[in-house]
Amino acid sequence: MNLHEIDVAVIGSGPAGMAAAVRAKETGAKNVVILERAEELGGLLHQCVHNGFGLFYFHEDLTGPEYAHRFIEKTMDAGVRPMLETMALNISPDREITAVSNKNQFLKFRPESIVLAMGCRERSRGALNIPGTRPAGVFTAGTAQRFINVEGFLPGRQVVILGSGDIGMIMARRLTLEGARVEAVVEVLPYVGGLIRNEVQCLHDFDIPLFLKHTVTNIYGERRVEGVRVAEVDSRMNPIGGTERDIACDTLLLSVGLIPENELSLTAGVELDPVTGGPFVDGARQTTVPGIFAGGNVVHVHDLVDNVTWESEIAGESAARFAMGERIPAWAGIKLKAGRNIRYVVPHTISGNEDVTLYMRVREPEQNVRINVGDIAGKSELIVKPSSMLKIELTSEQLKKLGKNVTEVVIDCQKWGGK
Amino acid sequence: MTRIETVICIGCPMGCEIKLTVGAKGEITKISGNRCKEGKSYAPQEYKNPVRILTATVKTANSSRPLLPVRSARPILKRLLLPSMPVLAGITVTAPVRVGDVVVPNLLDTGVDVIATGELLS
Ligand code: SF4
């Protein structure tokens, strides 16, 4: 394949990138490539050796590597060309990609359309400002996951985990199985950050203590972590004097959130939503730059891979249609506005004449609520939590009820019965 | 003599604390605390027979990858998770290995195999 004949270029080969590339091919794009900086396709799935992947997409309980394997086969069968060990360095607003690779050195090419599928990265200690010394033994949960599951090293023997995100809880179980002792999982919020399934199967199953409304206020140790100081926090998340206690440990893992990885998007002039940290996208997953689409964790951080796949299939299909000459006005249509207790809604705009699935997160946990999409649709929920993404499917029939001149629809989370 | 056992339902983010009243012979006489039907079928099963899929890794011999990810092909009893780890620690696999290949047959006499979830090319 000649570099100058590429129709769709996908950046990143995790679940988002593979789904987008396969769908682009299926939609009819001829030359589809995936740029992947690692040596193999699959992205982070390879280090997520636990199960819970694909329950909705495949109706099977797969591990990360198995989910990757299924999609690697689909990618190869579809005739997508992987460009491995190739790292995109820059994308210009007119879609010229600059990349470096081991095999081809320096590349410059301009595909007809691009799908951003770079995923997300972990918030690190620097972003948290924990006081104390700077010893070895402080890792993000994902780094520890790579050490244990891919490289074959145990990062420590006595561990405290700050943050109760899914990766943190999953690492609590992994570390315990591998013979380390997890002293505590410390969560600043009054509720667990990850899925209930992980709280039960990773923490309760192994009697790992969970301290809600607590945080780490100090790290001890010169060369290696020797302990951390943990304190209860008040409602404004400030440590409460007199509640401090020290926990001896040689390792501190951070599982305190994920951030969409958008350095490349910025080089292309793609506008980012300060709430999600990802590009503004329309229903077709087109960003504010025509011909540049995005899907998966680069748009907003998901809790289930199945949704990453579905969302990226939309991006892949749209990118193929664009490459074949169809023009979708960039980021136009009806604006979706996050209303009461809604932190964000993706996509940010919809055309109003196609079936669409809305993804959203709430700001605060609430019980017995109804999520209203303007006055055309709604969904009741017993409970909503920031950690669980909500999904509402709208049909074009329902959307017709909006009428012609509507430019904005508010999504509200209302106490059940109230309005 | 009856006693109360608690099971947390994982069916949805609600995470209902479901109370099971258990009779002398281990029979469940009452279920409460579930906010929907799903919890009613989940709780007795989770109480009587808590099972989990074991996921871990094993060492490799002739490969650039030090580890191969594995899983139990089916769920095993929850209490067998930790005792399974020394079995896996004693295993070294040799490439080639394909996804689904049996790595440990009949783990701890459960009748469940441990299978590869990743690939090792030779
Ligand atoms: S019982 Fe129903 S409402 Fe409660 S956690 Fe289970 S599925 Fe959710």
Coordinates of C-alpha atoms and ligand atoms in Angstrom, one line a residue:
Chain A
M1 CA 0.0 0.0 0.0
N2 CA 1.3 3.4 -1.0
L3 CA 1.4 5.9 1.8
H4 CA -0.2 8.4 -0.5
E5 CA -3.3 6.2 -1.1
I6 CA -4.4 5.8 2.5
D7 CA -8.1 6.4 3.0
V8 CA -8.4 6.1 6.8
A9 CA -5.6 6.3 9.3
V10 CA -6.3 5.2 12.8
I11 CA -4.0 6.4 15.6
G12 CA -3.7 3.7 18.3
S13 CA -4.6 0.0 18.3
G14 CA -6.3 -0.6 21.6
P15 CA -10.0 -1.7 21.5
A16 CA -11.0 1.7 20.1
G17 CA -8.5 1.7 17.3
M18 CA -9.1 -1.8 16.2
A19 CA -12.9 -1.4 16.3
A20 CA -12.7 1.8 14.2
A21 CA -10.3 0.3 11.7
V22 CA -12.4 -2.9 11.2
R23 CA -15.6 -0.9 10.8
A24 CA -14.0 1.5 8.4
K25 CA -13.0 -1.4 6.2
E26 CA -16.5 -3.0 6.5
T27 CA -18.0 0.4 5.5
G28 CA -16.0 0.3 2.2
A29 CA -12.8 2.3 2.8
K30 CA -10.1 0.6 0.7
N31 CA -6.9 1.4 2.4
V32 CA -7.1 1.5 6.2
V33 CA -4.0 1.6 8.4
I34 CA -3.5 1.6 12.2
L35 CA -0.5 3.5 13.6
E36 CA 0.7 1.7 16.8
R37 CA 3.8 2.7 18.7
A38 CA 4.1 -0.7 20.4
E39 CA 5.3 -4.0 18.8
E40 CA 1.8 -5.5 18.6
L41 CA -1.8 -4.6 18.3
G42 CA -4.0 -4.5 21.4
G43 CA -2.9 -1.6 23.5
L44 CA -3.6 -1.9 27.2
L45 CA -5.7 -4.9 26.8
H46 CA -2.6 -7.1 27.0
Q47 CA -1.9 -6.1 30.6
C48 CA -5.5 -6.4 31.8
V49 CA -5.3 -10.1 32.3
H50 CA -8.5 -10.1 34.5
N51 CA -11.9 -11.0 33.1
G52 CA -15.0 -8.9 32.7
F53 CA -14.4 -7.9 29.1
G54 CA -17.0 -8.4 26.4
L55 CA -19.9 -9.3 28.6
F56 CA -22.1 -7.1 26.4
Y57 CA -20.4 -7.1 23.0
F58 CA -19.6 -10.8 22.8
H59 CA -22.0 -12.0 25.5
E60 CA -19.0 -13.8 27.0
D61 CA -16.8 -13.1 30.0
L62 CA -13.4 -12.6 28.4
T63 CA -10.0 -11.5 29.8
G64 CA -8.3 -8.5 28.3
P65 CA -5.8 -10.5 26.2
E66 CA -8.7 -12.7 24.9
Y67 CA -10.7 -9.6 23.9
A68 CA -7.6 -8.2 22.2
H69 CA -7.1 -11.5 20.4
R70 CA -10.6 -11.5 19.0
F71 CA -10.1 -8.0 17.6
I72 CA -6.6 -8.6 16.3
E73 CA -8.1 -11.5 14.3
K74 CA -10.9 -9.3 13.0
T75 CA -8.4 -6.6 12.1
M76 CA -6.2 -8.9 10.1
D77 CA -9.2 -10.7 8.5
A78 CA -10.6 -7.3 7.5
G79 CA -7.4 -6.4 5.6
V80 CA -6.4 -3.5 7.8
R81 CA -2.7 -2.8 7.6
P82 CA -1.0 -2.4 11.0
M83 CA 1.9 0.0 11.1
L84 CA 3.6 -1.2 14.2
E85 CA 6.4 0.5 16.1
T86 CA 5.2 3.6 14.5
M87 CA 4.5 6.7 16.5
A88 CA 2.5 9.6 15.3
L89 CA 4.2 12.8 16.3
N90 CA 2.0 15.5 14.8
I91 CA -1.3 15.9 12.9
S92 CA -1.8 19.1 11.0
P93 CA -5.3 20.7 10.8
D94 CA -5.4 19.6 7.1
R95 CA -4.8 16.0 8.3
E96 CA -1.1 15.5 7.4
I97 CA 0.4 13.0 9.8
T98 CA 4.0 13.1 10.8
A99 CA 5.3 9.9 12.3
V100 CA 8.5 8.0 13.1
S101 CA 9.0 4.3 12.9
N102 CA 11.8 1.8 13.3
K103 CA 11.3 0.4 9.8
N104 CA 10.4 3.4 7.8
Q105 CA 12.1 6.1 9.8
F106 CA 10.4 9.4 9.2
L107 CA 6.9 9.4 7.5
K108 CA 4.7 12.2 6.3
F109 CA 1.3 11.4 4.6
R110 CA -2.1 12.8 4.3
P111 CA -5.0 10.2 4.6
E112 CA -8.5 11.1 3.5
S113 CA -9.7 10.9 7.1
I114 CA -8.3 10.1 10.6
V115 CA -9.6 8.4 13.7
L116 CA -8.1 9.4 17.0
A117 CA -8.0 6.4 19.2
M118 CA -5.1 7.1 21.6
G119 CA -7.0 6.1 24.7
C120 CA -6.1 7.6 28.1
R121 CA -3.4 7.7 30.7
E122 CA -3.3 7.7 34.4
R123 CA -3.2 10.7 36.7
S124 CA 0.2 10.6 38.4
R125 CA 1.6 11.7 41.7
G126 CA 2.6 15.1 40.3
A127 CA -1.1 15.8 39.6
L128 CA -1.9 15.1 43.3
N129 CA 0.6 17.0 45.2
I130 CA 1.1 14.5 48.1
P131 CA 3.8 16.0 50.4
G132 CA 6.7 13.9 51.7
T133 CA 9.9 12.5 50.4
R134 CA 10.5 11.2 46.9
P135 CA 11.5 7.5 47.5
A136 CA 11.2 4.6 45.1
G137 CA 8.0 2.6 45.4
V138 CA 5.3 5.0 44.3
F139 CA 3.6 3.8 41.1
T140 CA 0.4 4.3 39.2
A141 CA -1.8 1.3 39.4
G142 CA -1.4 0.7 35.6
T143 CA 2.4 0.7 35.9
A144 CA 2.2 -1.9 38.6
Q145 CA -0.2 -3.8 36.4
R146 CA 2.4 -3.9 33.6
F147 CA 5.2 -4.9 36.0
I148 CA 3.2 -7.8 37.4
N149 CA 1.3 -9.0 34.3
V150 CA 3.7 -8.4 31.5
E151 CA 7.2 -7.9 32.8
G152 CA 7.0 -10.4 35.6
F153 CA 8.1 -8.3 38.6
L154 CA 6.3 -7.8 41.9
P155 CA 6.6 -4.0 42.6
G156 CA 6.5 -4.5 46.3
R157 CA 5.4 -6.7 49.2
Q158 CA 3.4 -4.4 51.5
V159 CA 1.2 -2.1 49.6
V160 CA -1.2 0.8 50.2
I161 CA -3.4 1.8 47.3
L162 CA -4.7 5.4 47.0
G163 CA -7.9 5.6 45.1
S164 CA -10.6 3.0 44.5
G165 CA -10.7 3.1 40.8
D166 CA -11.2 -0.1 38.9
I167 CA -7.5 -0.6 38.1
G168 CA -6.6 0.0 41.8
M169 CA -9.0 -2.6 43.1
I170 CA -8.0 -5.1 40.4
M171 CA -4.4 -4.6 41.4
A172 CA -5.3 -5.1 45.0
R173 CA -6.5 -8.6 44.1
R174 CA -3.6 -9.3 41.7
L175 CA -1.0 -8.3 44.4
T176 CA -2.7 -10.4 47.0
L177 CA -2.8 -13.5 44.7
E178 CA 0.9 -13.0 43.9
G179 CA 1.8 -13.0 47.6
A180 CA 2.0 -9.3 48.5
R181 CA 0.0 -7.8 51.4
V182 CA -2.4 -5.0 50.6
E183 CA -2.7 -3.0 53.8
A184 CA -5.4 -0.7 52.7
V185 CA -7.3 0.9 49.8
V186 CA -7.8 4.6 50.6
E187 CA -10.5 6.6 48.9
V188 CA -11.1 10.3 49.5
L189 CA -14.8 10.2 48.4
P190 CA -17.5 8.7 50.5
Y191 CA -18.1 6.0 47.9
V192 CA -16.0 3.6 45.8
G193 CA -14.6 4.9 42.5
G194 CA -14.9 1.8 40.5
L195 CA -17.5 -0.9 39.7
I196 CA -19.4 -2.7 42.5
R197 CA -18.3 -6.0 40.9
N198 CA -14.7 -5.0 41.6
E199 CA -15.4 -3.9 45.1
V200 CA -16.9 -7.3 45.9
Q201 CA -14.6 -9.6 43.9
C202 CA -11.3 -7.7 44.5
L203 CA -11.6 -6.2 48.0
H204 CA -14.2 -8.2 49.9
D205 CA -13.1 -11.6 48.6
F206 CA -9.6 -11.0 50.0
D207 CA -10.6 -9.0 53.2
I208 CA -8.7 -5.9 52.0
P209 CA -9.5 -3.0 54.2
L210 CA -11.2 0.0 52.5
F211 CA -11.0 3.4 54.0
L212 CA -13.6 5.8 52.5
K213 CA -13.3 9.5 53.2
H214 CA -9.6 9.1 53.8
T215 CA -6.5 10.2 52.0
V216 CA -2.8 9.9 52.1
T217 CA -1.2 13.0 53.6
N218 CA 2.4 12.0 53.7
I219 CA 4.9 9.6 52.3
Y220 CA 7.8 8.4 54.4
G221 CA 11.1 6.8 53.4
E222 CA 14.4 7.9 52.0
R223 CA 15.4 5.4 49.3
R224 CA 12.3 3.3 49.4
V225 CA 8.8 4.0 50.7
E226 CA 8.7 3.0 54.3
G227 CA 5.2 4.1 55.1
V228 CA 2.4 6.5 54.5
R229 CA 0.3 8.7 56.7
V230 CA -3.5 8.4 56.2
A231 CA -6.1 10.8 57.5
E232 CA -9.9 11.1 57.4
V233 CA -11.2 14.1 55.3
D234 CA -14.1 16.4 55.9
S235 CA -16.8 17.2 53.4
R236 CA -14.5 19.6 51.6
M237 CA -11.8 16.8 51.4
N238 CA -9.5 18.5 53.9
P239 CA -7.7 16.2 56.3
I240 CA -9.2 16.3 59.8
G241 CA -6.6 16.9 62.5
G242 CA -6.2 14.1 65.0
T243 CA -7.4 11.4 62.7
E244 CA -4.0 10.6 61.2
R245 CA -2.4 7.2 61.4
D246 CA 0.7 5.8 59.9
I247 CA 0.7 2.6 57.8
A248 CA 3.9 0.8 57.2
C249 CA 4.4 -0.2 53.6
D250 CA 7.0 -0.4 50.9
T251 CA 4.8 0.6 48.0
L252 CA 2.1 3.1 47.3
L253 CA -0.1 2.7 44.2
L254 CA -2.1 5.5 42.8
S255 CA -5.5 4.8 41.2
V256 CA -6.8 8.3 41.1
G257 CA -8.3 8.7 37.7
L258 CA -7.6 8.6 34.0
I259 CA -7.1 11.4 31.5
P260 CA -7.9 11.2 27.8
E261 CA -4.6 11.5 25.9
N262 CA -5.0 14.3 23.5
E263 CA -1.6 15.9 22.7
L264 CA -2.0 14.8 19.1
S265 CA -5.5 16.1 18.9
L266 CA -4.3 19.5 20.0
T267 CA -1.6 19.6 17.2
A268 CA -4.5 19.2 14.7
G269 CA -6.4 22.0 16.3
V270 CA -9.2 19.8 17.6
E271 CA -11.1 21.6 20.3
L272 CA -11.3 19.8 23.7
D273 CA -14.1 19.7 26.2
P274 CA -12.7 20.8 29.5
V275 CA -15.1 18.5 31.3
T276 CA -14.3 15.2 29.6
G277 CA -10.7 16.2 28.6
G278 CA -11.5 14.8 25.1
P279 CA -12.6 16.3 21.8
F280 CA -16.0 17.8 21.3
V281 CA -17.7 15.3 19.0
D282 CA -20.9 15.1 17.1
G283 CA -23.1 12.0 16.6
A284 CA -20.8 10.7 13.9
R285 CA -17.9 11.2 16.3
Q286 CA -16.4 13.9 14.1
T287 CA -14.3 16.4 16.0
T288 CA -14.3 20.1 15.4
V289 CA -11.8 19.5 12.6
P290 CA -13.5 18.1 9.4
G291 CA -12.3 14.6 8.6
I292 CA -10.8 13.9 12.0
F293 CA -12.9 11.6 14.1
A294 CA -12.5 10.1 17.6
G295 CA -13.7 7.2 19.6
G296 CA -13.1 5.5 23.0
N297 CA -11.2 6.7 26.0
V298 CA -9.6 9.5 24.0
V299 CA -13.1 11.1 23.9
H300 CA -14.2 10.3 27.5
V301 CA -13.1 7.7 29.9
H302 CA -15.3 4.6 29.8
D303 CA -15.8 1.9 32.4
L304 CA -16.6 -0.9 30.0
V305 CA -14.6 -1.9 26.9
D306 CA -17.8 -2.9 25.2
N307 CA -18.9 0.8 25.0
V308 CA -15.4 1.8 23.8
T309 CA -15.9 -0.7 20.9
W310 CA -19.3 0.5 20.0
E311 CA -18.4 4.1 20.1
S312 CA -15.3 3.6 18.0
E313 CA -17.3 1.6 15.4
I314 CA -19.3 4.8 14.9
A315 CA -16.1 6.8 14.4
G316 CA -14.7 4.2 12.0
E317 CA -17.8 4.1 9.9
S318 CA -18.0 7.9 9.7
A319 CA -14.3 8.2 8.8
A320 CA -14.8 5.7 6.0
R321 CA -17.8 7.6 4.7
F322 CA -15.8 10.8 4.8
A323 CA -12.9 9.2 3.0
M324 CA -15.3 8.0 0.3
G325 CA -16.4 11.6 -0.3
E326 CA -19.4 12.1 1.9
R327 CA -19.2 15.4 3.8
I328 CA -20.5 15.7 7.3
P329 CA -20.7 19.4 8.4
A330 CA -18.2 19.5 11.3
W331 CA -19.7 19.6 14.7
A332 CA -23.1 21.0 13.7
G333 CA -26.6 20.0 14.7
I334 CA -28.6 20.0 17.9
K335 CA -26.5 20.7 21.0
L336 CA -26.9 18.4 24.0
K337 CA -26.5 20.3 27.2
A338 CA -25.7 18.7 30.6
G339 CA -28.4 19.8 33.0
R340 CA -29.1 19.0 36.6
N341 CA -26.6 16.5 38.1
I342 CA -25.2 15.6 34.7
R343 CA -21.5 16.1 34.4
Y344 CA -21.3 15.6 30.7
V345 CA -23.1 14.0 27.7
V346 CA -21.3 12.5 24.7
P347 CA -21.8 13.1 21.8
H348 CA -21.9 16.9 22.3
T349 CA -24.2 17.4 19.3
I350 CA -26.6 15.1 17.3
S351 CA -28.0 15.4 13.8
G352 CA -31.5 14.8 15.0
N353 CA -32.5 12.5 12.2
E354 CA -30.6 9.3 13.0
D355 CA -30.8 6.8 15.9
V356 CA -28.3 7.8 18.5
T357 CA -26.9 6.5 21.8
L358 CA -26.1 9.1 24.4
Y359 CA -23.4 8.4 27.0
M360 CA -23.3 10.4 30.2
R361 CA -22.1 10.6 33.7
V362 CA -23.7 12.1 36.8
R363 CA -21.9 14.5 39.2
E364 CA -23.1 13.0 42.4
P365 CA -24.6 9.7 43.4
E366 CA -28.4 9.8 43.7
Q367 CA -31.2 7.3 44.1
N368 CA -34.6 7.0 42.4
V369 CA -34.0 9.4 39.6
R370 CA -35.2 9.8 36.0
I371 CA -32.9 10.9 33.3
N372 CA -34.9 13.2 30.9
V373 CA -33.8 14.0 27.4
G374 CA -35.7 17.3 27.0
D375 CA -39.3 16.1 27.0
I376 CA -38.9 13.5 24.3
A377 CA -37.5 10.5 26.3
G378 CA -36.4 9.4 29.7
K379 CA -35.1 6.5 31.7
S380 CA -35.6 5.7 35.3
E381 CA -32.7 4.5 37.5
L382 CA -32.7 3.1 41.0
I383 CA -29.3 4.6 41.5
V384 CA -26.8 6.6 39.5
K385 CA -23.1 7.0 40.4
P386 CA -20.3 9.0 38.8
S387 CA -18.4 5.7 38.3
S388 CA -21.1 4.1 36.2
M389 CA -21.6 5.6 32.8
L390 CA -25.3 5.9 31.7
K391 CA -26.5 5.1 28.3
I392 CA -29.8 6.3 26.7
E393 CA -30.7 5.1 23.2
L394 CA -32.9 7.4 21.1
T395 CA -34.6 6.5 17.9
S396 CA -35.1 8.8 15.0
E397 CA -38.8 8.6 15.7
Q398 CA -38.3 10.0 19.2
L399 CA -36.0 12.7 17.9
K400 CA -38.7 13.8 15.4
K401 CA -40.7 15.0 18.4
L402 CA -38.1 17.7 18.9
G403 CA -39.5 19.7 16.0
K404 CA -37.5 21.5 13.3
N405 CA -36.2 24.6 14.9
V406 CA -34.7 23.1 18.1
T407 CA -31.0 23.9 18.5
E408 CA -30.5 22.6 22.1
V409 CA -31.7 19.8 24.3
V410 CA -31.1 19.6 28.0
I411 CA -30.4 16.3 29.7
D412 CA -31.5 16.4 33.3
C413 CA -31.2 13.9 36.2
Q414 CA -34.4 14.6 38.2
K415 CA -35.5 13.1 41.5
W416 CA -38.2 10.5 40.5
G417 CA -41.6 12.2 40.1
G418 CA -40.2 15.8 40.3
K419 CA -39.3 18.1 37.5
Chain B
M1 CA -31.6 -22.0 64.9
T2 CA -31.5 -19.6 62.1
R3 CA -28.8 -17.1 61.1
I4 CA -28.5 -14.2 58.9
E5 CA -25.9 -14.1 56.0
T6 CA -25.2 -11.0 53.9
V7 CA -24.4 -11.0 50.2
I8 CA -23.7 -7.9 48.2
C9 CA -25.4 -8.0 44.8
I10 CA -23.2 -7.0 41.9
G11 CA -26.1 -6.9 39.4
C12 CA -26.1 -3.1 39.2
P13 CA -24.4 -0.1 40.8
M14 CA -26.9 -0.1 43.7
G15 CA -25.0 -3.0 45.3
C16 CA -27.9 -4.1 47.5
E17 CA -26.9 -5.7 50.8
I18 CA -29.1 -8.8 50.6
K19 CA -29.9 -10.6 53.9
L20 CA -30.4 -14.3 53.7
T21 CA -32.1 -16.1 56.6
V22 CA -30.5 -19.5 56.8
G23 CA -32.1 -22.4 58.7
A24 CA -30.4 -25.2 60.6
K25 CA -30.0 -27.4 57.6
G26 CA -28.5 -24.6 55.5
E27 CA -31.9 -24.0 53.8
I28 CA -32.7 -20.4 52.9
T29 CA -35.9 -19.3 54.4
K30 CA -36.0 -15.7 53.6
I31 CA -34.4 -13.2 51.3
S32 CA -34.6 -9.4 52.0
G33 CA -32.8 -6.2 51.0
N34 CA -32.8 -6.8 47.3
R35 CA -34.4 -4.0 45.4
C36 CA -35.2 -6.1 42.3
K37 CA -35.7 -9.7 41.1
E38 CA -32.1 -10.1 39.9
G39 CA -30.8 -9.9 43.5
K40 CA -33.2 -12.6 44.6
S41 CA -31.7 -15.2 42.2
Y42 CA -28.1 -13.9 42.6
A43 CA -27.9 -14.0 46.4
P44 CA -28.7 -17.7 47.1
Q45 CA -26.3 -18.7 44.4
E46 CA -23.5 -16.4 45.7
Y47 CA -24.1 -17.6 49.2
K48 CA -24.2 -21.4 48.6
N49 CA -21.6 -21.6 45.8
P50 CA -19.5 -18.5 45.4
V51 CA -17.4 -19.1 42.3
R52 CA -14.9 -16.9 40.4
I53 CA -12.8 -17.1 37.3
L54 CA -9.1 -17.2 38.3
T55 CA -6.9 -15.0 36.1
A56 CA -3.2 -14.9 36.5
T57 CA 0.0 -15.5 34.5
V58 CA 2.6 -18.3 34.2
K59 CA 6.3 -18.2 33.3
T60 CA 7.5 -18.8 29.8
A61 CA 10.7 -20.5 28.6
N62 CA 11.8 -19.7 25.0
S63 CA 10.0 -16.5 24.4
S64 CA 10.8 -12.8 24.5
R65 CA 7.8 -12.4 26.7
P66 CA 8.5 -13.4 30.3
L67 CA 4.8 -14.2 31.0
L68 CA 1.8 -15.8 29.5
P69 CA -1.7 -14.7 30.7
V70 CA -4.0 -17.6 31.8
R71 CA -7.4 -18.2 33.3
S72 CA -9.5 -21.0 34.6
A73 CA -11.7 -22.1 31.7
R74 CA -14.7 -22.0 34.0
P75 CA -15.3 -20.4 37.4
I76 CA -13.9 -22.3 40.4
L77 CA -14.8 -22.1 44.1
K78 CA -13.8 -18.8 45.5
R79 CA -11.9 -20.5 48.3
L80 CA -9.6 -22.2 45.8
L81 CA -8.3 -19.0 44.3
L82 CA -5.4 -18.5 46.7
P83 CA -4.5 -22.2 46.9
S84 CA -4.3 -22.3 43.0
M85 CA -1.5 -19.8 42.9
P86 CA 1.4 -22.2 44.0
V87 CA 0.2 -24.6 41.2
L88 CA 0.6 -21.8 38.6
A89 CA 3.9 -20.7 40.1
G90 CA 5.3 -24.1 39.3
I91 CA 4.4 -24.0 35.7
T92 CA 6.7 -22.9 32.8
V93 CA 5.2 -23.0 29.3
T94 CA 7.2 -23.4 26.1
A95 CA 6.2 -21.6 22.8
P96 CA 4.2 -22.0 20.7
V97 CA 1.1 -21.6 22.7
R98 CA -2.3 -20.6 21.3
V99 CA -5.2 -18.9 22.9
G100 CA -7.3 -21.6 24.6
D101 CA -4.5 -24.2 24.9
V102 CA -4.6 -26.1 28.2
V103 CA -1.8 -25.0 30.5
V104 CA -2.8 -26.9 33.7
P105 CA -5.4 -29.7 33.3
N106 CA -7.8 -30.3 36.1
L107 CA -6.7 -27.6 38.5
L108 CA -6.7 -28.9 42.1
D109 CA -9.1 -31.7 41.0
T110 CA -11.8 -29.2 40.2
G111 CA -12.3 -30.7 36.8
V112 CA -11.5 -27.2 35.4
D113 CA -8.5 -26.6 33.2
V114 CA -6.3 -23.5 33.2
I115 CA -6.1 -22.2 29.7
A116 CA -3.9 -19.7 27.9
T117 CA -5.6 -16.3 27.2
G118 CA -2.7 -15.0 25.2
E119 CA -0.4 -16.2 22.4
L120 CA 3.3 -17.2 22.5
L121 CA 4.9 -17.4 19.1
S122 CA 7.9 -19.6 18.7
Ligands
SF4_1 S1 -30.8 -6.5 43.8 FE1 -31.3 -5.5 41.9 S2 -31.1 -3.3 42.4 FE2 -30.1 -4.4 44.0 S3 -27.9 -4.5 43.3 FE3 -28.9 -6.4 42.6 S4 -29.6 -5.9 40.5 FE4 -29.2 -3.9 41.6

